[in-house]
Structures are given as C-alpha cells and as structure tokens.
Amino acid sequence: MGRELIVLWSGRHRRDRWQDLVDEYASRLRSMRLRDQQVRSRREGSDEVRRRSEGKSLLGALPPKAWVVALDSGGRMLPSLAFSDRLMELEANWPHPVAFVIGSDVGLDEAVLDRSNEVLSLGPMTLPHELARLVLYEQIYRATTIRTGSNYHRSKR
C-alpha cells in the first residue's frame, strides 16, 4: 500500500505480550508506510467523561485529510478478501493517509464515529482494545499477502 496507514488507538499501554505480537506483524509489514500511534486515555471519571476526552484526543491526532475507519462492534463486518479489496481500492482512489481508530475499554465517542468515513467491526463479540489492535494488524498483513498471492491466506478465490 503506497498511502500511509495509521493505527490510532486509545488506552493504557504497558509493554506486554500483546505488544510483542503486534511488533511481529509490524515487522512483516515494514515495506509499508505504517504508523502506530497511541493516544493516552484518561483514567479518572465516568465512562462518558473518559470516552469524550479520548474522542477529542483521537480526533486531534488525525491528519486533516485522512480517510478514517473506526473499529466498533456496531460497524459492518468484512471477510478478509473484501477487506483486502477495500484497502486496494483506497490505495487506488484516496491520495491521503488511511487511519484506523480503536477506542479504549470505554469504546469510541460519537464524535469519532461521526467523523469516520466508515465503521468496521471485527466481529459481534466484544474484544479488549489490545486484542482488537492485534487482529487489525493481522488482517492488514493478511490483506497484503492476498494482494501478492502469498499462500498465507488460503482461499478458493
């Protein structure tokens, strides 16, 4: 993918096994322009106060002309082949960065969902944000292997 991909996420971060796994996929994607950016989350206050604060921080971290893809359980689900096709379509038609946005344990603020160009779901189950980030990295990697014809993704396409 020629455009910069940004994985923008909110949550508390500590070096752990999740990060090691994300790093493994990121190393496989080193030929891409991929930026991982954490937005610090507020630890105090109600879920609504935290969600609003995180939303402002996430929106403030977005490049002005980014195509924004929010990851939210209420979004549309895409099979891996369709996700790969969607990334190729954005690469061909959108000249600016593509930003995937992941909320913390309190989810994404409505303002972030309203700013998003599309909302995708990784499935109907609730996932911790660390796992959602890992799944996103794996799917981006899978999309690149589908594009290049690697045998990582086996399908009857």
XYZ file of C-alpha atoms in Angstrom:
157
model
C 0.000 0.000 0.000
C 1.514 3.290 -1.080
C -0.520 5.512 1.238
C 0.396 5.836 4.877
C -1.681 3.605 7.134
C -2.135 4.829 10.679
C -3.305 2.690 13.557
C -4.514 5.224 16.099
C -5.586 3.809 19.405
C -6.517 4.871 22.883
C -5.799 3.033 26.065
C -3.273 2.400 28.740
C -0.138 0.899 27.376
C 2.429 -1.224 29.027
C 4.944 -3.416 27.341
C 3.394 -6.879 27.315
C 2.725 -9.920 25.168
C 0.135 -8.041 23.090
C 2.793 -5.559 22.033
C 5.231 -8.353 21.185
C 2.637 -9.895 18.860
C 1.803 -6.530 17.257
C 5.531 -5.965 16.741
C 5.780 -9.327 14.967
C 3.133 -8.313 12.416
C 4.562 -4.789 12.127
C 7.948 -6.304 11.236
C 6.269 -8.286 8.459
C 4.768 -5.018 7.181
C 7.961 -2.966 7.241
C 7.752 -2.341 3.486
C 4.522 -0.391 4.108
C 4.203 3.143 5.369
C 2.607 2.136 8.652
C 2.433 4.299 11.769
C 1.218 3.101 15.148
C 0.133 5.939 17.394
C -1.205 5.732 20.910
C -3.385 8.438 22.406
C -3.237 8.432 26.186
C -6.509 7.661 27.887
C -7.922 9.392 30.916
C -8.046 7.137 33.952
C -10.447 9.131 36.112
C -14.083 9.989 35.743
C -17.141 8.215 34.452
C -17.053 6.171 31.271
C -18.805 9.038 29.478
C -16.223 11.591 30.631
C -13.383 9.274 29.604
C -14.998 8.468 26.229
C -15.490 12.178 25.443
C -11.920 13.032 26.461
C -10.460 10.163 24.433
C -12.608 11.153 21.471
C -11.192 14.674 21.488
C -7.638 13.298 21.707
C -8.207 10.795 18.902
C -9.757 13.432 16.635
C -6.907 15.819 17.402
C -4.337 13.194 16.382
C -5.883 12.542 12.962
C -4.205 14.037 9.894
C -6.618 16.586 8.356
C -7.358 14.680 5.151
C -7.202 11.129 6.499
C -9.756 8.547 5.458
C -10.963 7.418 8.879
C -12.017 3.846 9.571
C -13.397 3.408 13.076
C -13.367 -0.058 14.580
C -16.587 -0.522 16.507
C -18.778 -3.525 17.254
C -21.681 -1.728 15.565
C -19.838 -1.433 12.256
C -20.056 -3.593 9.181
C -18.149 -6.851 9.072
C -15.963 -7.707 6.097
C -14.426 -11.060 5.247
C -10.653 -10.936 4.756
C -10.890 -10.937 0.946
C -13.276 -7.973 0.987
C -11.044 -6.141 3.498
C -8.066 -6.684 1.186
C -10.075 -5.394 -1.778
C -11.151 -2.354 0.254
C -7.552 -1.477 1.138
C -6.553 -1.779 -2.538
C -9.498 0.423 -3.530
C -8.452 3.089 -1.024
C -4.874 2.927 -2.255
C -6.017 3.439 -5.829
C -8.514 6.219 -5.109
C -7.556 8.070 -1.906
C -4.336 10.121 -2.045
C -4.127 10.786 1.708
C -3.454 8.657 4.806
C -5.887 5.974 5.923
C -6.368 5.923 9.692
C -7.841 3.029 11.645
C -9.150 4.205 15.026
C -9.530 1.927 18.049
C -11.079 3.082 21.312
C -10.127 2.019 24.801
C -12.197 -0.121 27.150
C -14.921 2.575 27.158
C -15.347 2.471 23.374
C -15.383 5.285 20.836
C -17.095 8.610 21.328
C -19.939 9.511 18.951
C -17.840 12.408 17.631
C -15.221 9.914 16.387
C -17.888 7.733 14.773
C -19.429 10.833 13.148
C -16.015 11.889 11.734
C -15.323 8.407 10.378
C -15.733 7.699 6.701
C -16.612 4.117 7.533
C -17.104 1.941 10.576
C -15.936 -1.657 10.585
C -16.481 -4.400 13.113
C -14.034 -7.197 13.823
C -16.971 -9.368 14.855
C -20.001 -9.447 17.115
C -18.013 -10.287 20.260
C -16.536 -7.589 22.469
C -12.734 -7.599 22.310
C -10.251 -5.865 24.562
C -8.666 -2.981 22.666
C -5.243 -4.692 22.806
C -6.659 -7.734 21.025
C -8.565 -5.604 18.509
C -5.298 -3.866 17.629
C -3.551 -7.215 17.162
C -6.395 -8.540 14.974
C -6.254 -5.381 12.856
C -2.501 -5.804 12.301
C -3.004 -9.445 11.355
C -5.751 -8.512 8.884
C -3.617 -5.783 7.312
C -0.828 -8.337 6.922
C -3.287 -10.886 5.505
C -4.577 -8.264 3.055
C -1.041 -7.701 1.760
C -0.493 -11.434 1.296
C -3.788 -11.761 -0.563
C -2.683 -8.944 -2.839
C 0.716 -10.518 -3.531
C -0.652 -14.045 -3.927
C 1.256 -15.454 -0.962
C -0.032 -18.720 0.433
C -0.518 -17.213 3.933
C -4.218 -16.776 3.151
C -5.710 -19.905 1.729
C -8.987 -19.446 -0.093
C -10.841 -20.578 -3.156
C -10.702 -17.111 -4.718
